[in-house]
CSV table of C-alpha atoms in Angstrom, one decimal:
chain,number,residue,atom,x,y,z
A,1,MET,CA,-0.1,-0.1,0.1
A,2,SER,CA,1.2,3.4,-1.0
A,3,ASP,CA,2.3,5.9,2.2
A,4,ILE,CA,-0.2,8.4,3.1
A,5,LEU,CA,2.0,11.9,3.4
A,6,ILE,CA,0.8,13.7,7.0
A,7,PRO,CA,1.6,17.1,7.3
A,8,VAL,CA,4.1,18.7,9.9
A,9,ALA,CA,5.8,21.7,10.1
A,10,GLY,CA,7.4,23.0,7.3
A,11,GLY,CA,6.1,19.3,5.4
A,12,GLY,CA,4.0,19.2,2.1
A,13,GLY,CA,1.1,16.8,2.9
A,14,THR,CA,-2.2,17.5,2.3
A,15,GLY,CA,-5.0,16.9,5.2
A,16,SER,CA,-8.8,17.1,4.6
A,17,ASP,CA,-8.7,20.7,5.5
A,18,GLU,CA,-7.5,21.0,2.3
A,19,CYS,CA,-9.7,19.1,0.4
A,20,THR,CA,-12.9,20.6,-1.2
A,21,ALA,CA,-14.4,17.5,-2.6
A,22,SER,CA,-16.1,14.8,-0.2
A,23,LEU,CA,-16.4,11.0,-1.1
A,24,ASP,CA,-20.3,11.8,-2.9
A,25,TYR,CA,-17.5,12.5,-5.6
A,26,VAL,CA,-14.7,9.8,-5.2
A,27,LEU,CA,-16.0,6.3,-6.7
A,28,ALA,CA,-17.5,3.9,-5.6
A,29,GLY,CA,-15.0,0.9,-4.8
A,30,LYS,CA,-12.3,3.5,-4.8
A,31,THR,CA,-10.6,5.2,-1.9
A,32,ALA,CA,-9.1,9.1,-1.3
A,33,ILE,CA,-7.9,11.6,1.5
A,34,ALA,CA,-11.5,13.9,0.8
A,35,SER,CA,-13.1,17.0,2.7
A,36,ASP,CA,-14.8,14.8,4.5
A,37,SER,CA,-12.3,11.5,5.5
A,38,ASN,CA,-10.8,12.6,8.8
A,39,ASP,CA,-6.9,13.3,7.4
A,40,GLU,CA,-7.5,9.5,6.0
A,41,PRO,CA,-8.2,7.1,2.9
A,42,GLY,CA,-12.1,6.9,2.4
A,43,ASN,CA,-14.4,4.8,0.6
A,44,GLY,CA,-15.5,6.5,-2.7
A,45,ARG,CA,-19.5,6.9,-2.9
A,46,MET,CA,-20.3,7.9,-5.8
A,47,THR,CA,-22.6,6.1,-8.3
A,48,VAL,CA,-24.8,6.5,-11.2
A,49,ASN,CA,-27.9,7.3,-10.6
A,50,SER,CA,-30.6,4.9,-10.9
A,51,LEU,CA,-33.7,5.3,-13.9
A,52,LEU,CA,-37.0,5.8,-12.7
A,53,SER,CA,-38.5,3.7,-14.9
A,54,PHE,CA,-38.5,1.8,-17.9
A,55,SER,CA,-41.2,0.4,-20.7
A,56,CYS,CA,-40.9,-0.4,-24.6
A,57,ALA,CA,-44.3,-0.3,-26.5
A,58,ALA,CA,-44.6,-1.5,-30.8
A,59,TYR,CA,-45.2,2.2,-32.7
A,60,SER,CA,-45.6,0.7,-36.4
A,61,GLY,CA,-44.3,-1.9,-38.0
A,62,ARG,CA,-41.2,-2.5,-36.8
A,63,ARG,CA,-41.0,0.4,-35.0
A,64,ILE,CA,-41.1,0.4,-31.1
A,65,LEU,CA,-41.5,3.2,-28.7
A,66,ALA,CA,-39.1,2.9,-25.5
A,67,LYS,CA,-39.9,5.5,-22.6
A,68,TRP,CA,-38.1,5.5,-19.3
A,69,GLN,CA,-38.1,8.6,-16.3
A,70,ASN,CA,-34.5,10.3,-15.2
A,71,PRO,CA,-33.0,9.9,-12.3
A,72,LYS,CA,-34.0,12.8,-9.7
A,73,ALA,CA,-30.3,14.7,-9.9
A,74,ALA,CA,-28.2,13.9,-6.4
A,75,ILE,CA,-24.7,15.0,-5.1
A,76,GLY,CA,-22.7,12.0,-6.2
A,77,LYS,CA,-25.0,10.4,-8.5
A,78,PRO,CA,-24.0,11.1,-11.7
A,79,TYR,CA,-26.4,10.3,-14.8
A,80,SER,CA,-25.8,11.4,-18.8
A,81,GLY,CA,-28.0,9.5,-20.6
A,82,VAL,CA,-28.9,5.2,-20.8
A,83,ILE,CA,-27.7,2.6,-23.2
A,84,ILE,CA,-30.5,-0.1,-24.5
A,85,ARG,CA,-29.8,-3.3,-25.5
A,86,TYR,CA,-31.9,-6.0,-27.1
A,87,SER,CA,-32.2,-10.2,-27.6
A,88,THR,CA,-34.7,-12.2,-29.0
A,89,SER,CA,-34.4,-14.9,-25.9
A,90,VAL,CA,-33.1,-13.3,-22.5
A,91,TYR,CA,-32.4,-10.1,-21.4
A,92,PRO,CA,-29.4,-9.1,-22.6
A,93,GLY,CA,-28.3,-7.1,-19.4
A,94,LYS,CA,-25.2,-4.5,-19.3
A,95,THR,CA,-22.9,-6.5,-22.0
A,96,GLY,CA,-25.1,-9.0,-23.9
A,97,GLY,CA,-27.9,-9.1,-26.9
A,98,THR,CA,-26.8,-5.9,-29.3
A,99,GLN,CA,-26.5,-2.1,-28.4
A,100,ILE,CA,-29.4,-0.3,-31.0
A,101,TYR,CA,-29.1,3.0,-28.5
A,102,LYS,CA,-27.7,5.3,-26.7
A,103,GLY,CA,-28.3,8.6,-25.4
A,104,ALA,CA,-30.3,11.0,-23.8
A,105,GLY,CA,-33.9,10.8,-25.5
A,106,SER,CA,-35.6,13.7,-25.9
A,107,ASN,CA,-35.8,15.0,-22.2
A,108,THR,CA,-32.8,15.7,-20.1
A,109,ALA,CA,-34.6,17.5,-17.3
A,110,SER,CA,-34.2,16.2,-13.6
A,111,GLY,CA,-36.8,13.6,-13.2
A,112,GLY,CA,-38.2,14.4,-16.1
A,113,GLN,CA,-40.1,11.7,-18.9
A,114,SER,CA,-37.4,10.8,-21.8
A,115,GLN,CA,-38.1,8.6,-25.0
A,116,THR,CA,-36.8,7.5,-28.6
A,117,TYR,CA,-38.1,5.6,-30.9
A,118,LEU,CA,-36.2,2.2,-32.3
A,119,ASP,CA,-36.1,0.4,-35.5
A,120,MET,CA,-35.7,-3.4,-34.8
A,121,PRO,CA,-35.1,-6.1,-37.3
A,122,ALA,CA,-37.9,-8.1,-37.9
A,123,LEU,CA,-41.9,-7.6,-37.5
A,124,ASN,CA,-43.9,-9.9,-35.4
A,125,THR,CA,-41.3,-10.4,-33.1
A,126,THR,CA,-40.8,-10.6,-29.2
A,127,TYR,CA,-37.3,-8.6,-28.3
A,128,TYR,CA,-36.4,-8.2,-24.7
A,129,LEU,CA,-34.6,-5.6,-24.2
A,130,SER,CA,-32.4,-4.0,-21.1
A,131,CYS,CA,-31.9,-0.4,-20.4
A,132,THR,CA,-28.8,0.8,-18.4
A,133,PRO,CA,-28.2,4.5,-17.1
A,134,TYR,CA,-24.7,6.1,-17.8
A,135,VAL,CA,-22.0,8.5,-17.3
A,136,THR,CA,-19.6,9.6,-19.3
A,137,THR,CA,-15.6,9.7,-17.1
A,138,ASN,CA,-12.6,10.6,-19.0
A,139,GLN,CA,-12.0,6.3,-18.5
A,140,GLY,CA,-15.1,5.4,-20.4
A,141,ASP,CA,-18.4,5.1,-19.2
A,142,LEU,CA,-19.8,3.9,-15.6
A,143,LEU,CA,-22.9,2.0,-15.8
A,144,GLY,CA,-26.2,1.8,-13.6
A,145,ASP,CA,-28.7,-0.4,-12.7
A,146,THR,CA,-30.5,-2.2,-15.2
A,147,LEU,CA,-34.1,-2.3,-15.9
A,148,ASN,CA,-36.0,-4.4,-18.4
A,149,ALA,CA,-38.9,-4.6,-21.0
A,150,THR,CA,-40.8,-6.9,-23.7
A,151,VAL,CA,-42.0,-6.2,-26.8
A,152,LYS,CA,-43.8,-7.1,-29.5
A,153,THR,CA,-43.3,-5.5,-33.2
A,154,SER,CA,-46.2,-5.1,-35.1
A,155,ALA,CA,-47.1,-7.5,-37.9
A,156,GLU,CA,-47.2,-7.1,-41.9
A,157,GLN,CA,-49.9,-4.7,-42.6
A,158,THR,CA,-52.5,-4.1,-45.2
A,159,VAL,CA,-54.2,-1.0,-46.2
A,160,THR,CA,-57.5,-0.9,-48.2
A,161,ILE,CA,-57.4,2.4,-50.8
A,162,LYS,CA,-61.5,3.0,-52.2
A,163,ALA,CA,-61.3,5.6,-53.1
A,164,THR,CA,-58.8,8.2,-55.2
A,165,GLN,CA,-56.4,9.6,-52.5
A,166,ASN,CA,-52.9,10.2,-51.6
A,167,TYR,CA,-51.6,7.9,-49.3
A,168,THR,CA,-48.0,8.5,-47.0
A,169,ILE,CA,-45.8,5.5,-46.1
A,170,PRO,CA,-46.3,4.8,-42.4
A,171,VAL,CA,-43.0,4.8,-40.5
A,172,GLY,CA,-41.3,1.5,-39.9
A,173,PHE,CA,-41.8,-0.6,-43.2
A,174,SER,CA,-38.9,-1.5,-46.0
A,175,LYS,CA,-41.0,-2.9,-48.3
A,176,MET,CA,-44.9,-3.9,-50.1
A,177,ASP,CA,-46.5,-5.5,-52.3
A,178,THR,CA,-49.8,-3.8,-54.6
A,179,PHE,CA,-52.9,-5.2,-55.9
A,180,CYS,CA,-55.1,-3.1,-58.4
A,181,VAL,CA,-58.2,-3.7,-59.2
A,182,GLY,CA,-60.1,-1.7,-62.1
A,183,GLY,CA,-63.1,-0.6,-62.7
A,184,GLY,CA,-66.2,-3.0,-64.0
A,185,GLY,CA,-67.6,-2.3,-67.5
A,186,GLY,CA,-71.0,-1.2,-68.0
A,187,GLY,CA,-73.8,-3.6,-69.3
A,188,ALA,CA,-75.6,-3.2,-72.5
A,189,ARG,CA,-79.2,-2.5,-72.4
A,190,GLY,CA,-81.4,-5.0,-74.0
A,191,GLU,CA,-83.1,-5.4,-77.3
A,192,ASP,CA,-86.2,-4.5,-78.3
A,193,GLY,CA,-88.7,-7.0,-79.6
A,194,ASP,CA,-91.3,-6.5,-81.9
A,195,SER,CA,-94.3,-8.2,-83.6
A,196,SER,CA,-92.3,-11.0,-85.1
A,197,THR,CA,-88.9,-11.2,-83.5
A,198,ALA,CA,-88.2,-11.4,-79.7
A,199,GLY,CA,-85.3,-9.0,-78.7
A,200,HIS,CA,-81.9,-10.2,-77.4
A,201,GLY,CA,-80.5,-9.4,-73.5
A,202,GLY,CA,-78.0,-6.9,-73.2
A,203,GLY,CA,-74.2,-8.5,-72.5
A,204,GLY,CA,-73.0,-8.4,-69.0
A,205,GLY,CA,-69.9,-5.5,-68.6
A,206,GLY,CA,-66.6,-7.2,-68.2
A,207,GLY,CA,-64.9,-7.1,-64.5
A,208,GLY,CA,-62.1,-4.8,-63.7
A,209,TYR,CA,-58.5,-6.5,-65.0
A,210,THR,CA,-55.9,-7.2,-61.8
A,211,ASN,CA,-52.7,-6.6,-61.6
A,212,THR,CA,-50.3,-7.8,-58.8
A,213,VAL,CA,-46.5,-6.1,-58.2
A,214,THR,CA,-44.5,-7.3,-55.2
A,215,GLY,CA,-41.6,-6.7,-53.4
A,216,THR,CA,-41.2,-2.7,-54.1
A,217,ALA,CA,-38.7,-0.7,-52.0
A,218,ILE,CA,-40.2,1.9,-49.7
A,219,SER,CA,-39.2,4.2,-46.7
A,220,ALA,CA,-41.4,6.2,-44.5
A,221,GLY,CA,-43.0,9.5,-45.8
A,222,GLN,CA,-43.5,8.3,-49.4
A,223,VAL,CA,-46.3,9.7,-50.8
A,224,LEU,CA,-48.4,6.9,-53.7
A,225,ALA,CA,-50.9,8.7,-55.4
A,226,CYS,CA,-53.8,6.4,-55.9
A,227,THR,CA,-56.4,6.4,-58.4
A,228,ILE,CA,-59.7,4.0,-58.4
A,229,GLY,CA,-60.5,3.4,-61.6
A,230,ALA,CA,-64.8,4.2,-62.1
A,231,GLY,CA,-67.6,1.3,-62.9
A,232,GLY,CA,-68.8,1.8,-66.3
A,233,SER,CA,-72.3,3.3,-66.3
A,234,SER,CA,-75.6,2.2,-67.5
A,235,ALA,CA,-76.4,4.8,-69.8
A,236,THR,CA,-77.6,5.2,-73.4
A,237,ASN,CA,-73.9,4.5,-74.3
A,238,PRO,CA,-72.5,2.0,-72.0
A,239,ILE,CA,-68.5,2.4,-71.2
A,240,ASP,CA,-65.6,1.3,-70.2
A,241,GLY,CA,-64.5,1.0,-66.3
A,242,GLY,CA,-61.7,3.5,-65.7
A,243,THR,CA,-58.0,2.4,-64.5
A,244,THR,CA,-56.8,2.2,-61.4
A,245,SER,CA,-53.4,2.9,-60.3
A,246,ILE,CA,-50.3,3.6,-58.1
A,247,ILE,CA,-48.2,6.5,-58.6
A,248,ARG,CA,-44.7,7.7,-57.0
A,249,SER,CA,-42.7,10.5,-57.9
A,250,GLY,CA,-44.5,10.6,-61.1
A,251,THR,CA,-43.3,6.4,-62.0
A,252,THR,CA,-46.5,4.2,-62.3
A,253,ILE,CA,-45.7,1.8,-59.8
A,254,ASN,CA,-48.9,-0.4,-60.2
A,255,SER,CA,-52.1,0.0,-62.4
A,256,ALA,CA,-54.9,-2.0,-63.5
A,257,ALA,CA,-56.9,-1.6,-67.3
A,258,GLY,CA,-60.9,-1.5,-66.6
A,259,GLY,CA,-63.5,-3.7,-67.4
A,260,LYS,CA,-64.6,-3.8,-71.4
A,261,SER,CA,-68.4,-3.1,-72.4
A,262,CYS,CA,-70.0,-3.4,-75.3
A,263,GLY,CA,-72.0,-0.8,-76.2
A,264,PHE,CA,-75.7,-0.5,-77.1
A,265,ALA,CA,-77.9,-3.3,-77.4
A,266,TYR,CA,-75.1,-5.4,-78.1
A,267,SER,CA,-75.3,-9.4,-76.4
A,268,SER,CA,-71.8,-10.1,-76.4
A,269,GLY,CA,-70.0,-10.2,-73.0
A,270,GLY,CA,-67.3,-7.8,-72.0
A,271,ASN,CA,-63.7,-9.0,-71.9
A,272,GLY,CA,-62.0,-7.7,-68.5
A,273,GLY,CA,-60.4,-9.7,-65.3
A,274,SER,CA,-63.0,-12.0,-66.0
A,275,GLY,CA,-65.2,-11.9,-68.6
A,276,GLY,CA,-69.3,-10.2,-68.9
A,277,GLY,CA,-72.0,-13.2,-69.8
A,278,SER,CA,-73.8,-13.3,-73.5
A,279,GLY,CA,-77.1,-12.0,-73.8
A,280,GLY,CA,-79.9,-14.7,-74.3
A,281,TYR,CA,-81.5,-15.2,-77.7
A,282,TRP,CA,-85.1,-16.3,-79.4
A,283,HIS,CA,-85.9,-17.3,-82.9
A,284,SER,CA,-88.8,-19.6,-84.5
A,285,ASN,CA,-86.6,-22.2,-84.8
A,286,SER,CA,-84.5,-21.7,-81.5
A,287,ALA,CA,-85.1,-21.2,-77.6
A,288,GLN,CA,-81.6,-19.6,-76.4
A,289,ASN,CA,-83.5,-17.1,-73.6
A,290,ALA,CA,-81.2,-17.5,-70.8
A,291,GLY,CA,-78.5,-15.3,-70.0
A,292,GLY,CA,-75.0,-16.4,-69.9
A,293,SER,CA,-73.8,-16.0,-66.1
A,294,GLY,CA,-70.7,-13.9,-65.5
A,295,GLY,CA,-67.0,-15.0,-65.5
A,296,SER,CA,-65.2,-15.5,-61.9
A,297,ASN,CA,-61.3,-15.6,-61.0
A,298,GLY,CA,-60.0,-14.3,-64.2
A,299,GLY,CA,-62.3,-16.9,-66.4
A,300,ASP,CA,-64.8,-16.6,-69.2
A,301,GLY,CA,-68.6,-15.7,-69.7
A,302,GLY,CA,-70.9,-17.8,-70.1
A,303,GLY,CA,-74.1,-18.0,-72.9
A,304,ASN,CA,-74.8,-19.1,-76.5
A,305,LEU,CA,-73.5,-15.8,-78.2
A,306,THR,CA,-69.8,-14.5,-77.6
A,307,PRO,CA,-69.4,-14.3,-74.1
A,308,GLY,CA,-66.7,-12.0,-73.0
A,309,LYS,CA,-62.7,-13.1,-72.2
A,310,GLY,CA,-61.1,-13.4,-69.0
A,311,GLN,CA,-57.7,-12.2,-68.2
A,312,GLY,CA,-56.9,-15.6,-67.6
A,313,THR,CA,-55.1,-15.6,-64.4
A,314,THR,CA,-56.4,-15.6,-60.9
A,315,THR,CA,-58.2,-12.4,-60.0
A,316,ARG,CA,-57.7,-13.0,-55.7
A,317,ALA,CA,-56.4,-10.2,-53.8
A,318,PHE,CA,-52.3,-10.4,-54.4
A,319,GLY,CA,-52.8,-13.6,-56.9
A,320,SER,CA,-53.1,-16.0,-53.8
A,321,SER,CA,-55.2,-18.9,-53.5
A,322,SER,CA,-56.8,-18.0,-50.4
A,323,GLY,CA,-57.1,-14.2,-50.9
A,324,THR,CA,-60.4,-12.8,-51.9
A,325,ALA,CA,-61.8,-12.8,-55.1
A,326,TYR,CA,-62.5,-9.8,-57.1
A,327,SER,CA,-63.3,-8.7,-60.4
A,328,GLY,CA,-66.8,-11.1,-61.3
A,329,GLY,CA,-67.8,-10.4,-64.8
A,330,GLY,CA,-71.2,-9.3,-65.2
A,331,GLY,CA,-74.4,-11.9,-65.9
A,332,ALA,CA,-76.5,-11.1,-69.3
A,333,GLY,CA,-79.9,-10.4,-70.0
A,334,GLY,CA,-82.3,-13.0,-70.5
A,335,GLY,CA,-83.4,-13.0,-74.2
A,336,GLY,CA,-87.4,-12.3,-74.7
A,337,THR,CA,-89.7,-14.5,-75.7
A,338,GLY,CA,-93.3,-14.6,-77.6
A,339,SER,CA,-94.7,-17.8,-74.8
A,340,SER,CA,-93.1,-18.1,-71.1
A,341,ALA,CA,-90.2,-16.0,-69.5
A,342,ARG,CA,-86.5,-17.2,-69.5
A,343,ASN,CA,-84.3,-16.9,-66.6
A,344,ALA,CA,-81.3,-14.0,-67.2
A,345,GLY,CA,-77.5,-15.0,-66.2
A,346,ALA,CA,-76.2,-14.3,-62.9
A,347,GLY,CA,-73.2,-12.0,-62.0
A,348,GLY,CA,-69.8,-13.7,-61.6
A,349,ALA,CA,-68.5,-13.7,-58.4
A,350,THR,CA,-67.5,-11.3,-56.8
A,351,GLY,CA,-69.3,-8.5,-57.3
A,352,GLY,CA,-70.9,-9.0,-61.1
A,353,GLY,CA,-73.7,-7.5,-61.6
A,354,ARG,CA,-76.8,-9.9,-62.4
A,355,GLY,CA,-78.3,-9.7,-65.5
A,356,GLY,CA,-82.4,-8.8,-66.2
A,357,ASP,CA,-85.4,-11.5,-67.0
A,358,GLY,CA,-86.2,-11.0,-70.4
A,359,ALA,CA,-89.7,-10.3,-71.2
A,360,TYR,CA,-92.8,-12.6,-72.3
A,361,ALA,CA,-96.0,-11.6,-74.3
A,362,ILE,CA,-99.0,-14.5,-75.0
A,363,SER,CA,-102.0,-13.1,-76.6
A,364,SER,CA,-104.4,-16.1,-77.7
A,365,SER,CA,-107.8,-16.9,-76.9
A,366,SER,CA,-106.8,-20.4,-75.1
A,367,GLU,CA,-104.3,-18.5,-73.1
A,368,GLY,CA,-105.9,-14.7,-72.6
A,369,THR,CA,-103.9,-11.9,-72.7
A,370,GLU,CA,-101.0,-12.1,-70.2
A,371,TRP,CA,-97.2,-10.1,-70.2
A,372,SER,CA,-94.1,-9.1,-68.2
A,373,TYR,CA,-91.9,-6.0,-69.4
A,374,ALA,CA,-87.9,-6.9,-69.1
A,375,LYS,CA,-86.1,-6.8,-65.9
A,376,SER,CA,-83.5,-4.1,-65.7
A,377,GLY,CA,-79.6,-5.5,-65.2
A,378,THR,CA,-77.9,-5.0,-61.6
A,379,THR,CA,-75.4,-2.9,-61.1
A,380,ALA,CA,-71.7,-4.3,-59.4
A,381,THR,CA,-71.2,-4.0,-55.7
A,382,ALA,CA,-68.9,-1.2,-55.4
A,383,ASN,CA,-65.1,-1.9,-55.2
A,384,THR,CA,-64.8,-5.0,-56.5
A,385,GLY,CA,-64.0,-4.3,-59.7
A,386,GLY,CA,-67.5,-6.2,-61.0
A,387,GLY,CA,-69.4,-5.4,-64.5
A,388,GLY,CA,-72.4,-4.6,-64.4
A,389,GLY,CA,-75.2,-7.1,-65.2
A,390,GLY,CA,-77.4,-6.6,-69.1
A,391,GLY,CA,-80.3,-5.7,-69.3
A,392,GLY,CA,-83.3,-8.5,-70.8
A,393,GLY,CA,-84.4,-8.5,-74.0
A,394,GLY,CA,-88.3,-7.5,-74.9
A,395,ALA,CA,-90.8,-9.7,-76.6
A,396,ARG,CA,-91.8,-10.6,-79.3
A,397,SER,CA,-94.9,-8.7,-79.3
A,398,SER,CA,-97.0,-5.8,-80.5
A,399,MET,CA,-97.8,-4.8,-76.9
A,400,SER,CA,-96.0,-2.5,-74.8
A,401,ALA,CA,-93.6,-5.5,-73.4
A,402,ASN,CA,-91.9,-5.2,-76.5
A,403,ALA,CA,-89.8,-2.9,-74.6
A,404,GLU,CA,-85.7,-4.0,-73.2
A,405,GLY,CA,-84.5,-3.8,-70.1
A,406,MET,CA,-82.0,-1.0,-68.8
A,407,PRO,CA,-78.4,-2.8,-68.4
A,408,GLY,CA,-76.4,-2.5,-64.7
A,409,SER,CA,-73.5,-0.5,-64.3
A,410,GLY,CA,-70.3,-1.8,-63.5
A,411,ALA,CA,-68.8,-1.1,-60.0
A,412,SER,CA,-65.5,1.2,-59.1
A,413,GLY,CA,-62.2,-0.5,-58.5
A,414,ILE,CA,-59.8,-0.7,-55.1
A,415,ILE,CA,-56.5,-1.2,-54.3
A,416,LEU,CA,-54.7,-3.4,-51.4
A,417,ILE,CA,-51.0,-2.2,-50.2
A,418,ARG,CA,-49.7,-4.6,-47.9
A,419,LEU,CA,-46.3,-3.5,-45.7
A,420,TYR,CA,-43.8,-5.5,-44.7
């Protein structure tokens, strides 16, 4: 042990009376002569101040929010900030796991609440975190007592866009998959009948085309201009569905065209993601009155004339076999008759409109006079990209039952964004 110098007359030793620092300013575990050590070596009492609390919570994606309460200032209890370490198996303590943060956080006030955001490596993962107070010295960092917390990061997130808008990428995600469905095509109106010929049913509109893009790199704050394609109208001259698209900084990330309409009084089905059904028809030697069903999941429409063609690939969300089906083709209108009603075709799954029933008219001495007007096709379900139903055909008659049925409109499209 080193010699202790005791002051004597004419000597150069130092005693407690000449010291200005107490043992509170000497590290615990060290010895020194201080103002309160009575001229003898004393044990230091200085330790790093202790945190009052520590907690963590999931915030967004991989990002979590870490909070702690600063120590209350005290003599001999220095404090500079915190060191946070993490592990996926055990609390890492002062030296284990991986260090993710060192600093004082958002607030340095004595006893104040401080916080910081931490971006963890993975989604949907449980992390064990240790938070240790430290003080910086010329001999390196000195560490205090550790507090622990557990947190689970968020799972991947799917965002549904149903109306044209800008969407801002949130924090905590690095990639996205996108799925677009164009607007469905409008159905065609049925055809008038006359005294010699019954009218054809109108064709169903094609469902909106679909498209999936995977693995697009993203960063927080990027703005996506999302446009939702409108459904084709069922006015006098039905129109195609609109294009659905996602654009970032002028570059198109994903887009899907709208389904096709067959126009005025035309019994072929519209092409699209799933094809529209073709209209029913009648003439003197044939009774093919039933309207064709709309196609589903990328398939063609049904019917005896010219059904619409589907895209030939799945229309399920993100192309997954377990995803929700979109873009059903519109069912066609039934043809009119001169003797009885015939059922129109149904809309395809999911969202296609149903075709309208064809008209019939009876006028004979044995059956009397009876008729039923042609029914209108139905509008497809919104935000499915379904095609509109075709209108029913008019009856073979000179009575008012020869009027055609009106078509249904196609459905608006939709965008799905999967963040991970």
